[in-house]
Short mmCIF file of C-alpha atoms in Angstrom, two decimals:
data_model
loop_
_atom_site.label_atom_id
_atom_site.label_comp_id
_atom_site.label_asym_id
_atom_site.label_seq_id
_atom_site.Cartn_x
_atom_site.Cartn_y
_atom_site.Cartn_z
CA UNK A 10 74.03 88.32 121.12
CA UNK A 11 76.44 90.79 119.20
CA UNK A 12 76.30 93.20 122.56
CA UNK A 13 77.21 90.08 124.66
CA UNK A 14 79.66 89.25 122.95
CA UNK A 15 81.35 92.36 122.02
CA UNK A 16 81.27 94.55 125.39
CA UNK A 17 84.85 94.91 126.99
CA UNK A 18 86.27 93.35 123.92
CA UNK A 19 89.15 94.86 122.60
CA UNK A 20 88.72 98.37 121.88
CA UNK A 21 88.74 98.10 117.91
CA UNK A 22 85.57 96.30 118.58
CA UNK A 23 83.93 99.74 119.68
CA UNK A 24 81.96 100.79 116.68
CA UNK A 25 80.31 97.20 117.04
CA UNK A 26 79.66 97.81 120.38
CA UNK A 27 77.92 101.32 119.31
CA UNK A 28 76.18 99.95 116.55
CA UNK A 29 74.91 96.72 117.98
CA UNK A 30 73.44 98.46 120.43
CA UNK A 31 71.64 101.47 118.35
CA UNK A 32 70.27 98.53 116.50
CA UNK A 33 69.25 96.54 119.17
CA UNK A 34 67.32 99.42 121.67
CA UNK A 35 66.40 101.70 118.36
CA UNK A 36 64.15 98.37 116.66
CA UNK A 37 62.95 96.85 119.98
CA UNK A 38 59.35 99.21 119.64
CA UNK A 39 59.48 98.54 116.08
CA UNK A 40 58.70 94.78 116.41
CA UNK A 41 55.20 95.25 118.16
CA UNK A 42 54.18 97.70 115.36
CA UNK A 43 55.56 95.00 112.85
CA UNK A 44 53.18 92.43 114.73
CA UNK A 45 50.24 95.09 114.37
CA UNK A 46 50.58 95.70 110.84
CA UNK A 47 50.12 91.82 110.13
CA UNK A 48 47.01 91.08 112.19
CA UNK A 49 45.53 94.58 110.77
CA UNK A 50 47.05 94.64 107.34
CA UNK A 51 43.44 94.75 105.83
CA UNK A 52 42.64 97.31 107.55
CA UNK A 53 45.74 99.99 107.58
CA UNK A 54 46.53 102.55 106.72
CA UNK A 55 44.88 103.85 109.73
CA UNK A 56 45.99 107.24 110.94
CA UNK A 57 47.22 105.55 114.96
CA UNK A 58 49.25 103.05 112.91
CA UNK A 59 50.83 105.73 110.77
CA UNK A 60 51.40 108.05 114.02
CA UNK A 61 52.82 105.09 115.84
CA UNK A 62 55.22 104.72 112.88
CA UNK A 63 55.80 108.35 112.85
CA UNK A 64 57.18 108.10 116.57
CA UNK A 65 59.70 105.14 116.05
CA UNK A 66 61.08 107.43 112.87
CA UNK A 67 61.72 110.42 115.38
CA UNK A 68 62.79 108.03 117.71
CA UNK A 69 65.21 106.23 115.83
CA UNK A 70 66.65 109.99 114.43
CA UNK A 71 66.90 111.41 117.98
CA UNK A 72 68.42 107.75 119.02
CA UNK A 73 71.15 108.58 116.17
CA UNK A 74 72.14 111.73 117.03
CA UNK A 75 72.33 111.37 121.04
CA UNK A 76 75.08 108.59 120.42
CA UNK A 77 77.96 111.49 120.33
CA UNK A 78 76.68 112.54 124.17
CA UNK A 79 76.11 109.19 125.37
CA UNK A 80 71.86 110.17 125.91
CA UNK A 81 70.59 107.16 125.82
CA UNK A 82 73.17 104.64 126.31
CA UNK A 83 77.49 105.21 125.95
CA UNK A 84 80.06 103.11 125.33
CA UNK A 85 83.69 104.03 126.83
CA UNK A 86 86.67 104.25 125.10
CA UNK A 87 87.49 100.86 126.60
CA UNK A 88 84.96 99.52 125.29
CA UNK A 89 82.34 98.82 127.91
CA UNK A 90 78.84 99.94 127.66
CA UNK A 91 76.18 101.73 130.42
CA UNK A 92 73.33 103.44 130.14
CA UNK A 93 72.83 106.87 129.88
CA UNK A 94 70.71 109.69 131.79
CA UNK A 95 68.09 109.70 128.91
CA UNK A 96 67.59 105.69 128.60
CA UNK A 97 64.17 106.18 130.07
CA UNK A 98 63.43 107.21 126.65
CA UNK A 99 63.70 104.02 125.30
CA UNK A 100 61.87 102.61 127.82
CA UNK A 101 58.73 104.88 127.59
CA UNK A 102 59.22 103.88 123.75
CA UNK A 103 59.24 100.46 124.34
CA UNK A 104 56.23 100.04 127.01
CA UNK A 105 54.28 102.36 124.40
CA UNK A 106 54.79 100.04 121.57
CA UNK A 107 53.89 96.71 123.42
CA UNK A 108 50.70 98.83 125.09
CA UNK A 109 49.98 100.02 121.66
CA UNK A 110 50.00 96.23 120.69
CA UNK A 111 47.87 94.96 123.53
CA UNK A 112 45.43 97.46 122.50
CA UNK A 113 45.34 96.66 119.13
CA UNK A 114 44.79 92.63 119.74
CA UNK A 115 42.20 93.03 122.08
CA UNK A 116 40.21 95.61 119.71
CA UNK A 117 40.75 92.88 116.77
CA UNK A 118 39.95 89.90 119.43
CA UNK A 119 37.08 91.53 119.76
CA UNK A 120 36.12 91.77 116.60
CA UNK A 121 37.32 87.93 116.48
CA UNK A 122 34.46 87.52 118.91
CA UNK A 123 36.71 86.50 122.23
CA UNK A 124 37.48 83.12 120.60
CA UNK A 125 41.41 83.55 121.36
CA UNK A 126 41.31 85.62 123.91
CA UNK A 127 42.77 83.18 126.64
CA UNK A 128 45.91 83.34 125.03
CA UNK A 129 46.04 87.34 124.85
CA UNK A 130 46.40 87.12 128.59
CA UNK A 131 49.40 85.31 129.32
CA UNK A 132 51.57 86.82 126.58
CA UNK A 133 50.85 90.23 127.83
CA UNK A 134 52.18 89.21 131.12
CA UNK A 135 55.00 87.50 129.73
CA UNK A 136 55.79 90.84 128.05
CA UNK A 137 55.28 92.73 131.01
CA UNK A 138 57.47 90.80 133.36
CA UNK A 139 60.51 90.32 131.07
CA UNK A 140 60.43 94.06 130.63
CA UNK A 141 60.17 95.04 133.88
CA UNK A 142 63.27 92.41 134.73
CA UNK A 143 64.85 94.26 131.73
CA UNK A 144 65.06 97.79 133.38
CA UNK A 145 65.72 96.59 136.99
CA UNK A 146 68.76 94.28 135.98
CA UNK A 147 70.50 96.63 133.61
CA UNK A 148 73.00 93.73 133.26
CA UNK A 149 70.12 91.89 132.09
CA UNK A 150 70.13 91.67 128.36
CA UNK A 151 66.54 89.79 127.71
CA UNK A 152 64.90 92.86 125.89
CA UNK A 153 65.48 90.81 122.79
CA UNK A 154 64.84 87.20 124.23
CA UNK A 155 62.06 88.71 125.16
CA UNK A 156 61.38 89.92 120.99
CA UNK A 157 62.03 86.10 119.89
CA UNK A 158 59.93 84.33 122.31
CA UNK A 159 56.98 87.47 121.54
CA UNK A 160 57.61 86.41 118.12
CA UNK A 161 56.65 82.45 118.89
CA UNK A 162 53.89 83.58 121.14
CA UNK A 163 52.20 85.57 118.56
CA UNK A 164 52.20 83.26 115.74
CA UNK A 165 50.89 80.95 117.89
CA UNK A 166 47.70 83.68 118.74
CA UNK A 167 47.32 84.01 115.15
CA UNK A 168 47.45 80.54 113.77
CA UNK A 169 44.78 79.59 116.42
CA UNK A 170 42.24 83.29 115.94
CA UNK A 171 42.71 82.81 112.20
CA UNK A 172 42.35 78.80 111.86
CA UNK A 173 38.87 79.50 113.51
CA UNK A 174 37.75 81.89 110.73
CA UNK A 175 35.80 82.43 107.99
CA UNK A 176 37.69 83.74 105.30
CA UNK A 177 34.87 85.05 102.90
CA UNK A 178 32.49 86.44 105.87
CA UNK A 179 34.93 86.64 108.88
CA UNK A 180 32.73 85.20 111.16
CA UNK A 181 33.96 81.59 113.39
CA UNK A 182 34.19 78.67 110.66
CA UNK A 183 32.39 75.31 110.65
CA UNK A 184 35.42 73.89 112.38
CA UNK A 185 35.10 76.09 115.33
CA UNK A 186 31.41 75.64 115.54
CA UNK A 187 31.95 71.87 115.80
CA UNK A 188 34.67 71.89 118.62
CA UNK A 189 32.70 74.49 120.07
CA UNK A 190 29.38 72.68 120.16
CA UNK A 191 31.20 68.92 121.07
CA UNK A 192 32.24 70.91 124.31
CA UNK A 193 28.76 72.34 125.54
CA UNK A 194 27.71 71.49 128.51
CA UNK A 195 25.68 74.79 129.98
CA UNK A 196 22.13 75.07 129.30
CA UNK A 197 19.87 78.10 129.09
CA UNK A 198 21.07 79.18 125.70
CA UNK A 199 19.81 79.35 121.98
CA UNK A 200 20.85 77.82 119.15
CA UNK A 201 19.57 79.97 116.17
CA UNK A 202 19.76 78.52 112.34
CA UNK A 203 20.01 81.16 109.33
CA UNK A 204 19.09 80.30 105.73
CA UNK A 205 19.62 82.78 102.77
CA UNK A 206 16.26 83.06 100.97
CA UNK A 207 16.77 81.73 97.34
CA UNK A 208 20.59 82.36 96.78
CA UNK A 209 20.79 80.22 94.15
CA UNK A 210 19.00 83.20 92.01
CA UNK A 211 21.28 85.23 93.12
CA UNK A 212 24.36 83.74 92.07
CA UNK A 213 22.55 83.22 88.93
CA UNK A 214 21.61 86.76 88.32
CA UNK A 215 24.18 88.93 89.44
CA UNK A 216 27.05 85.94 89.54
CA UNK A 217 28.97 84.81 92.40
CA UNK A 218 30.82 88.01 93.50
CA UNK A 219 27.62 89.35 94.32
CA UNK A 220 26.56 86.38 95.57
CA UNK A 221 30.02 86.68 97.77
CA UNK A 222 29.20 90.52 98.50
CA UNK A 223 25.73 89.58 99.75
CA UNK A 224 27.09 86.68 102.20
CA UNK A 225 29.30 89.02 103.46
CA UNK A 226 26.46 91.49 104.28
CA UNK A 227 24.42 89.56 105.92
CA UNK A 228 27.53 88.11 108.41
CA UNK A 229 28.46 91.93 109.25
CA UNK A 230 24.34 92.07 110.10
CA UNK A 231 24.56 88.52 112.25
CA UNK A 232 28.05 90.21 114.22
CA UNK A 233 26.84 93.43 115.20
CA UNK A 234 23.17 92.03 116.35
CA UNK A 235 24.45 88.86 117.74
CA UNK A 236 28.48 88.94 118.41
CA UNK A 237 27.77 90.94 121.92
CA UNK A 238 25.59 87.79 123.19
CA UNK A 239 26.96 85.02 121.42
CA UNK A 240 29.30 83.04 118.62
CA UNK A 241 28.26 83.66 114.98
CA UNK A 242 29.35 81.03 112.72
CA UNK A 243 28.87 80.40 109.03
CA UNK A 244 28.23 76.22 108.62
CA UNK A 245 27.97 76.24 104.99
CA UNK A 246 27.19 77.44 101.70
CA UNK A 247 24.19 80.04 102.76
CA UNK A 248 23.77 78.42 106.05
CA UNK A 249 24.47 80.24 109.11
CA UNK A 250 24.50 79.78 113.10
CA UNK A 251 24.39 81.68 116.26
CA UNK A 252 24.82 79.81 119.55
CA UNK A 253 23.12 82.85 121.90
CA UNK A 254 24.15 82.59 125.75
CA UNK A 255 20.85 83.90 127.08
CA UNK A 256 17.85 83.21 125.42
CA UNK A 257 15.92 86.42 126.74
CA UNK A 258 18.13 88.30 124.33
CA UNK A 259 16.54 86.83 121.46
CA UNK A 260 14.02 88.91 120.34
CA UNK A 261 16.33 92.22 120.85
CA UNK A 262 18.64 90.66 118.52
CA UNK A 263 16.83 89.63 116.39
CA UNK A 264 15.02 93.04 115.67
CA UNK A 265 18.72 94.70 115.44
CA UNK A 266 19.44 91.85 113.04
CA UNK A 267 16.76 92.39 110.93
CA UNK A 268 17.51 96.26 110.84
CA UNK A 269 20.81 95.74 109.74
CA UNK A 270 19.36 94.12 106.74
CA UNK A 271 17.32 97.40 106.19
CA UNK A 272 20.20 99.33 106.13
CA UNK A 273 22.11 97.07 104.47
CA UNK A 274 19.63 96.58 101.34
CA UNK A 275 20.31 100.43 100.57
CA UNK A 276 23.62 99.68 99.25
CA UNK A 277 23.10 96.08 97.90
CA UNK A 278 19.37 96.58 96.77
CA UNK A 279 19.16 93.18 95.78
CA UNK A 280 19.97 91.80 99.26
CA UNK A 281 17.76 88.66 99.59
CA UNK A 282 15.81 87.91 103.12
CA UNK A 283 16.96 85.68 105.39
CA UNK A 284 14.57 82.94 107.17
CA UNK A 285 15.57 82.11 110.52
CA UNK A 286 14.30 79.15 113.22
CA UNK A 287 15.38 79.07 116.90
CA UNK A 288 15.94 76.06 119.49
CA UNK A 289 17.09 76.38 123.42
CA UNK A 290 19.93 74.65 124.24
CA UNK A 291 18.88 72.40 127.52
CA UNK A 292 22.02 69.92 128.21
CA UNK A 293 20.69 67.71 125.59
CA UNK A 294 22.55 66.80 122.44
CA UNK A 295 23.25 69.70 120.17
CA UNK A 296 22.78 67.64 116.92
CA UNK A 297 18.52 67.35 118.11
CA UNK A 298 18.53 71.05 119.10
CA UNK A 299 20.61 71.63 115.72
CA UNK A 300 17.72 69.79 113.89
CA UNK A 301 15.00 71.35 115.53
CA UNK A 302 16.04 75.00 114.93
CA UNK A 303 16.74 73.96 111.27
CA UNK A 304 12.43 72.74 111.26
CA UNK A 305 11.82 75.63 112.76
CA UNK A 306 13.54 78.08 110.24
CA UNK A 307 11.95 75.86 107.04
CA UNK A 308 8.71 76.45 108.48
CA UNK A 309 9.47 79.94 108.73
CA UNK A 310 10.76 79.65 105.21
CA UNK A 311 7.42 77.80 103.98
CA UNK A 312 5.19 80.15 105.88
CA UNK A 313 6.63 83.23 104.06
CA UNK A 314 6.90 81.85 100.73
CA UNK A 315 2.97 80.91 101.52
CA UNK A 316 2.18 84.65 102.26
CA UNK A 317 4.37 86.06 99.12
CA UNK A 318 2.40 83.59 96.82
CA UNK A 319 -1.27 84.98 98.74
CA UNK A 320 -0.13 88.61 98.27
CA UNK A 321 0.80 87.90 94.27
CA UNK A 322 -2.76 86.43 93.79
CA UNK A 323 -5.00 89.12 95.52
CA UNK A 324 -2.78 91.49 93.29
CA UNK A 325 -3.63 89.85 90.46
CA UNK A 326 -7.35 89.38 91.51
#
């Protein structure tokens, strides 16, 4: 707005001109790296984010000092600005920052489990075509139109990936399970019910941050056995839920699950077992298939508690 308004103003109005400008094409790549640092703020520092930051620094330093030779962009002594040879520059910067965004959503989308993804889609190409128009009509100014409404976008993307999360085990929430399960129409899938063997113990025992640290666990064992073939959902307390899209994939995942545990259990010995009870999802209504994986997993549950109690008497015997 301050370049608008100021260019082929009055010529005291220069160092405006000049500094509006540095401002304006010197923070544009910051913003995206602003926007990456809030959806992956638990996870930083990482060394790209810290490199990526590194580059806008040296960026905004050689930015500085090329104002003297006009590099990037000049403004006459009249008072009217153009671009200079080197404002490719800026646009390499700028491309890098929103690709280096892009990546970063879809990698955390991912992680997510797809749930948002429809809306990664459009806001890319809303980046990508406002830019483009940017360096084609140099008398264009939408770079930072383009930064506000980027801005609205991405809250939006966040609000709806994080409303449909778990904050404890960061799997999808009973909320998202619901509208997720109201909407299903397909057949062939699984519906698979988990159940935390005797976490009540646990909580009594080692207290309710373990308790916590163990729910956790076992949702980073549920994600990377099931998240490549379906949604994984905690429901409750200790209860968990996978909605599987092919039901041949059941057994495969469920051995990987059940491996995780393993390795899991050699950092949080105390790790309880987890009894589990599948139902296939055939059109009918999800609350009956709901029901009948949860009868499934108790007789799981009844059947192992029925073989622990055996093995304790022939040891005793």
């Amino acid at each position: 707005m301050v370049t608008l308004a100021v260019d082929g103003a009055p010529a005291k109005l220069r160092w405006v001109n000049i500094l509006s400008n540095y401002l304006g094409f010197g923070l544009s790549p910051a913003v995206p790296l602003c926007f990456v640092y809030v959806l992956d703020k638990k996870s930083l520092p990482r060394h790209s984010f810290k490199a990526a930051v590194c580059c806008e620094i040296g960026y905004l330093f050689f930015f500085a000092l090329s104002i003297p030779y006009g590099a990037v962009f000049s403004v006459s002594t009249d008072n009217v600005y153009t671009r200079g040879r080197y404002f490719f520059v800026y646009v390499i910067l700028y491309f890098a920052s929103l690709l280096y965004l892009s990546a970063s959503m879809v990698i955390t989308n991912r992680a997510f489990q797809n749930r948002s993804r429809a809306l990664i889609y459009p806001l890319m190409g809303f980046l990508t075509v406002v830019t483009v128009i940017q360096v084609a009509l140099p008398d264009l100014h939408v770079t930072w139109m383009c930064v506000t409404l980027l801005s609205v976008l991405y809250f939006t993307y966040c609000n709806e990936m994080w409303n449909q999360l778990d904050a404890l085990t960061g799997l999808l929430n009973q909320n998202s399970y619901l509208n997720r399960t109201a909407e299903m129409r397909s057949s062939g899938g699984l519906l698979i019910a988990f159940d935390v063997d005797s976490f009540k113990q646990i909580n009594d025992c080692y207290g309710h941050l373990q308790g916590d640290a163990c729910l956790a666990a076992i949702a980073a064992c549920l994600k990377k056995a099931y998240a490549n073939d379906g949604y994984c959902y905690r429901i409750g307390g200790d209860e968990f839920c996978v909605l599987l899209k092919n039901a041949a994939k059941e057994a495969a995942c469920k051995e990987e699950f059940l491996r995780q545990l393993e390795k899991q259990r050699r950092e949080l010995t105390f790790l309880p077992t987890v009894s589990y009870g599948s139902a296939s999802l055939s059109g009918e209504n999800v609350l009956a298939v709901k029901e009948q994986a949860d009868r499934a997993m108790y007789q799981y549950k009844r059947a192992r508690k029925s073989c622990a109690a055996a093995s304790q008497v022939e040891m005793r015997g």
